[in-house]
Amino acid sequence: MHQNTPIQAHVISYRNDPNEGAIYYTIQILDKTGDYWRVDRRFSQFEDLLKKLKLIFGELLPSLPKKKYITFLVGRTQDDIEKRKIGLDIFIQDLANRPEIVASIPFKEFLEIEKNAKDILINPPQLIFEFQEFKLGIRDLILNPETGLLFVLISDCSVINRIDAYISNRKAPWKSEKDEEAKIAVGSVECWHQMQNGEFKNLWTKVYNSQAITCYWDQIASILLIGLDSGSINCLNVLEKEGFQRYSESQEIEQHKARIMGLYYDRRNKYLHSISKDHKYKVFNLRLKELIADFTPDQHELTSLLVCDERRKVFIGDRSGQILIYDIEKQMPSYINKVATGQQFIRGLFIDHQRNFLFSVSHQNGVVSIIDVQKPGQEQFAKQIANLNGKSKSREICWSSKRGEIYVGNVDGTVTIWDARNSHQLFVLKAHDSDITKLQWLNAENTLLTASKDKKIKAWQLPQFWRDPKVMEKEKEIENSISYKKLRESLFQDSKISLEQQLGENEENGMIIWNQPQQKHSGNSFEDLTELN
């Protein structure tokens, strides 16, 4: 049994129902509080469970025993049924060993957990706000909780609609292109502001004849950058002293030849950093209106950009799974290191400044790579230290240092929540009906923002405790008692797996790297922080 799962389940027997002409397999379930019960399930119900779980967890699930061809002339033998029972026992044990599956609705219904052991359940995230006033799919967003300012990038996700819009928006040769907006929006940026009553008011919208892909907001400089599918970058000045009611300036920078994948504004030098699918990493001087750096790191598309201003370092992910590190302390960026994750298509990057961990997620197979980037100034020694196997087709990643949790958004509208302390999934949240395109963690509110191509933004209140600490303490006391051990042995005496051995093996599944000393940096000074327990 996994040390974090609240139940243990085994297929202990089977019975033939002559009225239905079917075989029922009896599953015995024991929770750590000492309660136990049984459910009878047909093989077809196991198949239905697996189909439902695949919709939530993808293909990273155990397999059912293979079916054997049966006719009225050739029936099941006793040996066939016994082999299937053993296979189903292994299948249900593997599922019960994963806390995130135990917390899922299909599994809870299959084993009747809510009916028999409601106290052991995980507390799910609660939807507290839903914003659905958008006409197109959401590609990116930035919310500033302090000012109540919200920028939302939306784009038409239909190829046919985009082609129609391109034709309709085409201007005659004698008409000026300068600062003219598209007639039909292919993409746009919307500026919203939260009122005192909590509702959001739309202040202004700027539309584009290209998909709006990514944005970056510098609150101090009042500069908003919009990266477009065409390779252009739109730079807007949005002043707080004017109540963000309008943008005062707009300049179009023809920076790349393909989709913009990442942006950053360096207010110290007034530099605009950008990466694109055209394989280019460029730095543009906004003050002098000139290009100062044009890098082609390798032959692969650049897919993700993260800039750590405290470190003065740039981290760039590419389609081949490499993470490139540049130093921007001086005016001209300089290459210092490259970390190969062994994955494909880095879709997201996030950094924990306290523990010096960099997180990335692969779009191809959903693997979360954890990289030790070392103390500031020692990034040339950065190295990969762990992988977490997630769901394929991941699009977005963010991180809560306070909770020690990783959040990964997937194309099927789910968010996988990882506990980084012991490298296991806590919960899989079905948040949207389409691709998750943006996640933002709001630490003060203990809230996760999710946005999707389904044209919605949602705010989720995460539980203070995933499970009731009092129940977990009670479980711990009971689990160590002699009576509980005797009960477990009597219930599962025919089990093929050594329970004590399995329990011992799982106790060492913790994420050892998490135990290294935490450090907080400010400039060149360091101070130790308290271990996150």
Coordinates of C-alpha atoms in Angstrom, one line a residue:
M1 CA 0.0 0.0 0.0
H2 CA 1.3 3.5 -0.9
Q3 CA 1.9 5.4 2.3
N4 CA -0.4 8.3 1.1
T5 CA -3.3 6.3 -0.1
P6 CA -6.2 5.9 2.4
I7 CA -7.4 2.5 1.2
Q8 CA -6.3 -1.0 0.3
A9 CA -8.4 -3.1 -2.2
H10 CA -8.1 -6.7 -3.3
V11 CA -10.2 -9.0 -5.5
I12 CA -10.6 -11.9 -3.0
S13 CA -13.1 -14.2 -4.7
Y14 CA -15.7 -14.7 -7.5
R15 CA -19.2 -16.1 -7.9
N16 CA -21.3 -17.3 -10.8
D17 CA -24.8 -15.7 -11.1
P18 CA -26.9 -18.3 -13.0
N19 CA -29.8 -15.9 -13.4
E20 CA -27.7 -13.4 -15.3
G21 CA -25.2 -15.9 -16.7
A22 CA -22.4 -13.7 -15.5
I23 CA -19.5 -13.9 -13.1
Y24 CA -19.1 -11.4 -10.3
Y25 CA -15.7 -10.6 -8.7
T26 CA -15.8 -9.7 -5.1
I27 CA -13.5 -6.7 -4.1
Q28 CA -12.7 -6.3 -0.4
I29 CA -11.8 -2.7 0.7
L30 CA -10.0 -1.7 3.9
D31 CA -9.3 1.8 4.9
K32 CA -6.7 3.0 7.4
T33 CA -9.3 3.7 10.0
G34 CA -10.2 0.0 10.2
D35 CA -13.5 0.1 8.3
Y36 CA -13.9 -2.5 5.6
W37 CA -16.6 -3.5 3.1
R38 CA -17.2 -5.5 -0.1
V39 CA -18.5 -4.8 -3.6
D40 CA -19.3 -7.2 -6.4
R41 CA -18.4 -6.2 -10.0
R42 CA -18.6 -7.8 -13.4
F43 CA -15.7 -7.7 -15.8
S44 CA -17.6 -5.3 -18.0
Q45 CA -17.8 -2.9 -15.1
F46 CA -14.0 -3.0 -14.7
E47 CA -13.7 -2.1 -18.4
D48 CA -16.1 0.8 -18.0
L49 CA -14.1 2.0 -15.0
L50 CA -10.9 2.0 -17.1
K51 CA -12.5 3.9 -19.9
K52 CA -13.7 6.6 -17.5
L53 CA -10.3 6.8 -15.8
K54 CA -8.5 7.2 -19.1
L55 CA -10.5 10.4 -19.8
I56 CA -9.1 11.9 -16.6
F57 CA -5.6 10.3 -16.3
G58 CA -4.7 9.5 -19.9
E59 CA -2.9 6.2 -20.8
L60 CA -0.7 6.0 -17.7
L61 CA -2.9 3.3 -16.1
P62 CA -2.6 -0.4 -15.4
S63 CA -4.0 -2.9 -17.9
L64 CA -6.9 -5.3 -17.5
P65 CA -6.3 -9.0 -18.0
K66 CA -6.8 -9.8 -21.7
K67 CA -10.1 -11.2 -22.9
K68 CA -10.3 -14.8 -24.1
Y69 CA -12.5 -15.7 -27.1
I70 CA -15.6 -17.5 -25.7
T71 CA -18.5 -19.2 -27.6
F72 CA -21.4 -21.4 -26.4
L73 CA -19.2 -24.4 -27.4
V74 CA -16.1 -23.3 -25.7
G75 CA -16.7 -21.7 -22.3
R76 CA -14.6 -20.4 -19.6
T77 CA -12.7 -23.0 -17.6
Q78 CA -12.1 -22.7 -13.9
D79 CA -8.4 -22.0 -14.6
D80 CA -9.4 -19.1 -16.9
I81 CA -11.6 -17.5 -14.3
E82 CA -8.9 -17.9 -11.6
K83 CA -6.3 -16.2 -13.9
R84 CA -8.7 -13.4 -14.6
K85 CA -9.3 -12.9 -10.8
I86 CA -5.6 -12.6 -10.2
G87 CA -5.3 -10.1 -13.1
L88 CA -8.2 -8.0 -11.7
D89 CA -6.6 -8.2 -8.3
I90 CA -3.4 -6.7 -9.6
F91 CA -5.3 -4.1 -11.6
I92 CA -7.4 -2.9 -8.6
Q93 CA -4.4 -2.8 -6.3
D94 CA -2.4 -0.6 -8.7
L95 CA -5.3 1.8 -8.9
A96 CA -5.8 1.9 -5.1
N97 CA -2.1 2.6 -4.7
R98 CA -2.5 6.0 -6.4
P99 CA -4.1 8.7 -4.2
E100 CA -5.2 10.8 -7.1
I101 CA -7.2 7.9 -8.6
V102 CA -8.8 7.1 -5.2
A103 CA -9.9 10.7 -5.1
S104 CA -11.5 10.6 -8.6
I105 CA -15.3 10.3 -9.0
P106 CA -15.3 7.1 -11.2
F107 CA -13.2 5.2 -8.7
K108 CA -15.1 6.4 -5.7
E109 CA -18.4 5.3 -7.3
F110 CA -16.9 2.0 -8.4
L111 CA -15.8 1.1 -4.8
E112 CA -18.7 2.9 -3.1
I113 CA -16.2 4.9 -1.1
E114 CA -18.5 7.9 -0.3
K115 CA -21.1 5.5 1.0
N116 CA -18.8 3.5 3.3
A117 CA -15.8 5.7 4.2
K118 CA -16.7 9.4 3.6
D119 CA -14.1 10.6 6.2
I120 CA -11.1 9.4 4.3
L121 CA -11.9 11.4 1.1
I122 CA -9.7 14.1 -0.3
N123 CA -11.1 17.6 -0.1
P124 CA -11.5 18.8 -3.7
P125 CA -10.8 22.3 -5.0
Q126 CA -13.9 24.5 -5.0
L127 CA -14.9 26.7 -8.0
I128 CA -15.4 30.2 -6.5
F129 CA -15.5 32.3 -9.7
E130 CA -16.3 31.8 -13.4
F131 CA -15.6 34.5 -16.0
Q132 CA -17.2 33.6 -19.4
E133 CA -17.8 36.9 -21.2
F134 CA -15.3 36.2 -24.0
K135 CA -16.2 35.6 -27.6
L136 CA -13.0 33.7 -28.6
G137 CA -10.7 31.2 -27.0
I138 CA -8.3 32.4 -24.3
R139 CA -4.6 32.2 -25.1
D140 CA -3.0 34.0 -22.2
L141 CA -3.9 36.2 -19.2
I142 CA -2.2 38.3 -16.5
L143 CA -4.0 39.2 -13.3
N144 CA -2.6 41.7 -10.9
P145 CA -4.5 41.2 -7.6
E146 CA -3.1 44.4 -6.0
T147 CA -4.5 46.7 -8.7
G148 CA -7.4 44.4 -9.9
L149 CA -6.0 44.8 -13.4
L150 CA -6.7 41.9 -15.8
F151 CA -5.3 41.5 -19.3
V152 CA -6.8 38.7 -21.4
L153 CA -5.5 37.5 -24.8
I154 CA -8.2 35.8 -27.0
S155 CA -7.9 34.3 -30.4
D156 CA -10.0 32.5 -33.0
C157 CA -9.1 28.8 -32.7
S158 CA -10.8 27.9 -36.0
V159 CA -8.6 27.8 -39.1
I160 CA -11.5 28.4 -41.4
N161 CA -12.7 31.4 -39.5
R162 CA -9.1 32.8 -39.4
I163 CA -8.8 32.5 -43.2
D164 CA -12.1 34.3 -43.7
A165 CA -11.0 37.1 -41.4
Y166 CA -7.6 37.5 -43.2
I167 CA -9.4 38.0 -46.5
S168 CA -12.0 40.5 -45.0
N169 CA -9.2 42.4 -43.2
R170 CA -7.0 42.8 -46.3
K171 CA -6.5 46.5 -47.0
A172 CA -6.2 48.1 -50.4
P173 CA -2.7 49.2 -51.4
W174 CA -3.4 52.9 -51.1
K175 CA -4.6 52.6 -47.5
S176 CA -2.2 53.1 -44.6
E177 CA -1.3 50.1 -42.4
K178 CA -0.2 52.2 -39.5
D179 CA -2.1 51.6 -36.3
E180 CA -5.2 50.4 -38.1
E181 CA -7.1 47.6 -36.3
A182 CA -8.6 44.6 -38.0
K183 CA -12.3 44.7 -39.0
I184 CA -12.8 41.2 -37.9
A185 CA -10.8 40.1 -34.8
V186 CA -8.6 37.1 -35.3
G187 CA -7.0 37.9 -32.0
S188 CA -7.3 40.7 -29.4
V189 CA -6.2 41.9 -26.0
E190 CA -8.9 43.0 -23.5
C191 CA -8.2 45.1 -20.5
W192 CA -10.5 44.6 -17.5
H193 CA -10.5 46.2 -14.1
Q194 CA -12.1 44.8 -10.9
M195 CA -14.6 47.2 -9.2
Q196 CA -15.1 47.5 -5.5
N197 CA -18.1 45.1 -5.7
G198 CA -15.8 42.4 -7.1
E199 CA -17.1 42.5 -10.6
F200 CA -14.8 43.1 -13.6
K201 CA -15.4 46.0 -16.0
N202 CA -14.1 46.0 -19.6
L203 CA -12.0 49.2 -20.1
W204 CA -10.8 48.7 -23.6
T205 CA -10.1 46.2 -26.4
K206 CA -7.5 46.2 -29.1
V207 CA -8.0 43.7 -32.0
Y208 CA -5.4 42.2 -34.4
N209 CA -5.4 40.6 -37.8
S210 CA -3.4 37.7 -36.3
Q211 CA -3.8 35.4 -33.3
A212 CA -2.7 37.0 -30.0
I213 CA -0.4 34.3 -28.5
T214 CA 1.4 35.6 -25.5
C215 CA 1.7 38.7 -23.4
Y216 CA 4.0 40.3 -20.7
W217 CA 3.1 43.1 -18.3
D218 CA 5.5 45.4 -16.5
Q219 CA 3.6 47.2 -13.8
I220 CA 6.4 49.7 -12.9
A221 CA 7.1 50.7 -16.5
S222 CA 3.4 50.5 -17.5
I223 CA 4.4 48.5 -20.6
L224 CA 2.2 45.7 -22.1
L225 CA 3.8 43.5 -24.7
I226 CA 1.6 41.4 -27.1
G227 CA 3.2 38.6 -29.2
L228 CA 1.3 37.7 -32.3
D229 CA 1.2 34.6 -34.5
S230 CA 2.5 36.6 -37.4
G231 CA 5.8 37.2 -35.6
S232 CA 5.1 40.8 -34.8
I233 CA 5.1 42.3 -31.3
N234 CA 2.7 45.1 -30.2
C235 CA 4.0 47.4 -27.4
L236 CA 1.4 49.3 -25.5
N237 CA 1.7 52.0 -22.8
V238 CA -1.1 51.6 -20.2
L239 CA -0.8 54.2 -17.5
E240 CA -2.1 53.6 -13.9
K241 CA -2.4 57.4 -13.3
E242 CA -5.1 57.4 -16.1
G243 CA -6.9 54.5 -14.4
F244 CA -5.7 52.1 -17.1
Q245 CA -8.7 53.5 -19.1
R246 CA -6.8 53.5 -22.4
Y247 CA -3.4 52.8 -23.9
S248 CA -1.5 56.0 -24.7
E249 CA 0.9 54.6 -27.3
S250 CA 1.1 51.7 -29.6
Q251 CA 4.0 50.6 -31.7
E252 CA 4.3 47.5 -33.9
I253 CA 7.7 45.8 -34.0
E254 CA 8.3 43.4 -36.8
Q255 CA 10.6 41.2 -34.8
H256 CA 10.2 37.6 -36.1
K257 CA 9.1 35.6 -39.1
A258 CA 6.9 33.1 -37.1
R259 CA 4.8 32.8 -34.0
I260 CA 6.0 34.7 -30.9
M261 CA 6.4 32.1 -28.0
G262 CA 7.7 34.2 -25.2
L263 CA 8.3 37.9 -24.2
Y264 CA 10.1 39.9 -21.5
Y265 CA 10.7 43.6 -20.9
D266 CA 14.0 44.5 -19.2
R267 CA 13.1 47.9 -17.7
R268 CA 16.8 48.5 -16.5
N269 CA 18.0 48.7 -20.1
K270 CA 14.6 49.3 -21.9
Y271 CA 15.2 46.0 -23.8
L272 CA 12.5 43.7 -25.3
H273 CA 13.4 40.0 -25.2
S274 CA 11.5 37.7 -27.5
I275 CA 11.7 34.1 -28.8
S276 CA 9.9 32.6 -31.7
K277 CA 9.2 29.4 -33.7
D278 CA 11.6 30.9 -36.3
H279 CA 14.4 29.5 -34.0
K280 CA 15.4 33.1 -33.0
Y281 CA 16.1 34.7 -29.7
K282 CA 16.2 38.5 -30.2
V283 CA 16.7 41.5 -28.0
F284 CA 15.4 44.9 -29.2
N285 CA 16.3 48.3 -27.7
L286 CA 12.9 50.1 -27.4
R287 CA 14.5 53.4 -26.6
L288 CA 16.8 53.5 -29.6
K289 CA 14.5 51.4 -31.8
E290 CA 17.3 49.0 -32.8
L291 CA 18.1 45.3 -32.6
I292 CA 21.0 44.6 -30.4
A293 CA 21.1 40.8 -30.3
D294 CA 20.0 38.1 -32.8
F295 CA 20.7 34.5 -31.6
T296 CA 19.9 31.2 -33.3
P297 CA 20.7 28.8 -30.3
D298 CA 20.2 25.6 -32.4
Q299 CA 18.2 24.2 -35.3
H300 CA 15.0 23.7 -33.2
E301 CA 12.0 25.9 -32.6
L302 CA 12.1 27.9 -29.4
T303 CA 9.0 27.2 -27.4
S304 CA 9.2 28.7 -23.9
L305 CA 10.8 31.8 -22.3
L306 CA 11.4 32.5 -18.6
V307 CA 13.5 35.5 -17.3
C308 CA 14.6 35.7 -13.7
D309 CA 15.4 39.3 -13.1
E310 CA 16.9 38.6 -9.6
R311 CA 19.4 36.3 -11.2
R312 CA 19.7 38.3 -14.4
K313 CA 19.3 35.1 -16.3
V314 CA 17.2 33.9 -19.3
F315 CA 15.9 30.4 -19.6
I316 CA 14.7 29.2 -23.0
G317 CA 13.1 25.9 -23.8
D318 CA 13.0 24.4 -27.3
R319 CA 11.2 21.7 -29.2
S320 CA 14.0 19.2 -28.7
G321 CA 13.7 19.3 -24.9
Q322 CA 16.8 21.5 -24.2
I323 CA 16.8 24.4 -21.8
L324 CA 19.3 27.1 -22.7
I325 CA 20.6 29.6 -20.2
Y326 CA 21.8 33.1 -21.0
D327 CA 23.3 35.8 -18.8
I328 CA 21.8 39.3 -19.2
E329 CA 23.8 41.2 -16.6
K330 CA 25.7 43.0 -19.3
Q331 CA 24.0 44.8 -22.3
M332 CA 24.7 41.9 -24.7
P333 CA 23.3 38.5 -23.5
S334 CA 25.8 35.7 -23.2
Y335 CA 25.3 32.0 -23.4
I336 CA 26.4 30.1 -20.3
N337 CA 24.8 26.6 -20.2
K338 CA 22.4 24.1 -21.8
V339 CA 20.5 21.4 -19.9
A340 CA 19.0 18.4 -21.9
T341 CA 15.9 17.2 -20.3
G342 CA 15.5 14.1 -22.6
Q343 CA 11.9 15.2 -23.3
Q344 CA 10.3 16.8 -26.3
F345 CA 8.7 20.2 -26.8
I346 CA 9.2 22.3 -23.6
R347 CA 5.9 24.0 -23.2
G348 CA 6.3 25.7 -19.8
L349 CA 8.9 26.9 -17.4
F350 CA 8.7 28.0 -13.8
I351 CA 11.3 28.7 -11.1
D352 CA 11.4 28.4 -7.3
H353 CA 13.7 31.1 -6.1
Q354 CA 14.0 29.7 -2.6
R355 CA 15.1 26.2 -3.5
N356 CA 16.8 27.1 -6.8
F357 CA 14.6 24.6 -8.7
L358 CA 13.5 25.1 -12.3
F359 CA 10.4 23.2 -13.5
S360 CA 9.6 22.4 -17.1
V361 CA 6.8 20.4 -18.7
S362 CA 7.0 18.5 -22.0
H363 CA 4.0 19.0 -24.3
Q364 CA 4.6 15.6 -26.0
N365 CA 4.4 13.3 -23.0
G366 CA 3.6 15.5 -20.0
V367 CA 6.8 14.7 -18.1
V368 CA 7.7 17.4 -15.5
S369 CA 11.5 17.8 -15.4
I370 CA 13.0 19.3 -12.2
I371 CA 16.4 21.1 -12.6
D372 CA 18.7 22.3 -9.9
V373 CA 19.9 25.7 -11.3
Q374 CA 22.2 26.2 -8.4
K375 CA 22.7 29.4 -6.5
P376 CA 22.6 32.7 -8.4
G377 CA 25.9 33.0 -10.4
Q378 CA 26.4 29.3 -10.6
E379 CA 23.9 28.4 -13.3
Q380 CA 26.7 27.0 -15.4
F381 CA 26.5 24.0 -13.1
A382 CA 22.7 23.5 -13.5
K383 CA 21.6 19.9 -13.9
Q384 CA 18.5 17.8 -14.1
I385 CA 17.7 15.9 -10.9
A386 CA 14.2 14.4 -11.3
N387 CA 11.3 13.6 -13.6
L388 CA 7.6 13.2 -12.9
N389 CA 5.7 11.2 -15.4
G390 CA 2.5 13.0 -16.2
K391 CA -0.2 13.0 -18.9
S392 CA 0.7 13.6 -22.5
K393 CA -0.2 16.9 -24.3
S394 CA 0.5 19.3 -21.4
R395 CA 0.4 23.0 -22.2
E396 CA 1.1 24.9 -19.1
I397 CA 2.8 24.7 -15.7
C398 CA 2.9 26.8 -12.5
W399 CA 4.1 26.3 -9.0
S400 CA 3.2 27.1 -5.4
S401 CA 6.4 27.3 -3.2
K402 CA 4.3 27.8 -0.1
R403 CA 2.3 24.5 -0.6
G404 CA 5.1 22.6 -2.4
E405 CA 2.8 21.8 -5.3
I406 CA 3.1 21.8 -9.1
Y407 CA 0.1 22.5 -11.3
V408 CA 0.1 21.2 -14.9
G409 CA -2.6 22.2 -17.4
N410 CA -3.5 19.7 -20.2
V411 CA -5.2 19.8 -23.6
D412 CA -8.2 17.8 -22.3
G413 CA -9.1 20.5 -19.8
T414 CA -7.7 18.9 -16.7
V415 CA -5.2 20.2 -14.2
T416 CA -2.8 17.7 -12.6
I417 CA -1.8 18.7 -9.1
W418 CA 1.5 17.2 -7.9
D419 CA 2.9 17.1 -4.4
A420 CA 6.6 17.8 -5.0
R421 CA 7.6 16.6 -1.5
N422 CA 7.1 13.0 -2.4
S423 CA 6.6 13.1 -6.2
H424 CA 3.1 11.9 -6.4
Q425 CA -0.1 13.3 -7.8
L426 CA -2.6 14.7 -5.3
F427 CA -5.6 15.4 -7.5
V428 CA -6.7 15.7 -11.2
L429 CA -9.1 18.6 -11.6
K430 CA -11.5 18.6 -14.5
A431 CA -11.5 22.4 -14.9
H432 CA -12.5 23.1 -18.5
D433 CA -14.0 21.5 -21.7
S434 CA -10.9 22.3 -23.9
D435 CA -7.2 23.0 -23.8
I436 CA -5.8 24.7 -20.6
T437 CA -3.9 27.6 -22.0
K438 CA -2.9 29.5 -18.8
L439 CA -2.5 28.8 -15.1
Q440 CA -1.7 31.5 -12.5
W441 CA -1.2 30.8 -8.8
L442 CA -2.4 33.5 -6.4
N443 CA -0.5 32.9 -3.2
A444 CA -2.3 35.3 -0.9
E445 CA -5.7 34.0 -1.9
N446 CA -4.7 30.3 -2.0
T447 CA -6.3 30.3 -5.4
L448 CA -5.5 28.8 -8.8
L449 CA -6.6 30.6 -12.0
T450 CA -7.3 28.5 -15.0
A451 CA -8.0 29.7 -18.6
S452 CA -8.9 27.7 -21.6
K453 CA -9.8 27.7 -25.3
D454 CA -13.4 27.1 -24.1
K455 CA -13.6 30.9 -23.6
K456 CA -13.7 30.8 -19.8
I457 CA -11.5 31.9 -16.8
K458 CA -12.1 30.1 -13.5
A459 CA -10.8 30.6 -10.0
W460 CA -10.4 27.6 -7.8
Q461 CA -10.0 27.7 -4.0
L462 CA -7.6 25.0 -3.0
P463 CA -8.3 23.2 0.3
Q464 CA -6.1 24.1 3.3
F465 CA -5.7 20.4 3.8
W466 CA -6.2 17.8 1.1
R467 CA -7.3 15.4 3.9
D468 CA -8.5 16.1 7.4
P469 CA -5.3 16.0 9.6
K470 CA -7.3 14.5 12.5
V471 CA -8.5 11.6 10.3
M472 CA -4.9 11.1 9.1
E473 CA -3.6 11.1 12.7
K474 CA -6.2 8.5 13.6
E475 CA -5.3 6.4 10.6
K476 CA -1.6 6.5 11.6
E477 CA -2.4 5.3 15.2
I478 CA -4.7 2.5 14.0
E479 CA -2.4 1.4 11.2
N480 CA 0.4 0.8 13.7
S481 CA -1.8 -1.2 16.1
I482 CA -1.6 -5.0 16.4
S483 CA -5.4 -5.4 15.9
Y484 CA -5.3 -3.5 12.6
K485 CA -2.4 -5.7 11.3
K486 CA -4.3 -8.8 12.3
L487 CA -7.5 -7.5 10.6
R488 CA -5.5 -6.8 7.4
E489 CA -4.0 -10.3 7.4
S490 CA -7.4 -12.0 8.0
L491 CA -9.0 -10.0 5.2
F492 CA -6.3 -10.5 2.6
Q493 CA -4.6 -13.8 3.7
D494 CA -4.9 -15.1 0.1
S495 CA -3.3 -12.1 -1.5
K496 CA -0.3 -12.9 -3.7
I497 CA 1.5 -9.8 -2.6
S498 CA 3.4 -9.4 0.6
L499 CA 1.7 -6.4 2.3
E500 CA 4.5 -5.6 4.7
Q501 CA 7.1 -5.8 2.0
Q502 CA 5.1 -3.6 -0.3
L503 CA 4.5 -1.0 2.4
G504 CA 8.2 -0.9 3.2
E505 CA 9.1 -0.4 -0.4
N506 CA 6.8 2.6 -0.8
E507 CA 8.0 4.4 2.2
E508 CA 11.2 5.4 0.3
N509 CA 9.4 7.0 -2.6
G510 CA 9.9 10.5 -1.2
M511 CA 11.4 13.3 -3.3
I512 CA 14.9 13.3 -1.7
I513 CA 15.9 16.5 -3.4
W514 CA 13.3 18.4 -1.5
N515 CA 15.2 17.9 1.8
Q516 CA 18.2 20.0 0.6
P517 CA 18.5 23.3 2.5
Q518 CA 16.3 26.1 1.3
Q519 CA 18.0 29.4 0.5
K520 CA 16.7 32.8 -0.3
H521 CA 18.8 35.2 -2.3
S522 CA 18.9 38.9 -2.5
G523 CA 21.8 40.2 -4.6
N524 CA 24.8 38.2 -3.5
S525 CA 23.6 37.5 0.0
F526 CA 22.0 34.3 1.2
E527 CA 20.0 33.3 4.3
D528 CA 18.7 29.8 5.3
L529 CA 15.0 29.3 5.4
T530 CA 13.0 26.9 7.5
E531 CA 12.4 23.5 5.9
L532 CA 8.9 23.2 4.4
N533 CA 7.4 20.3 6.3

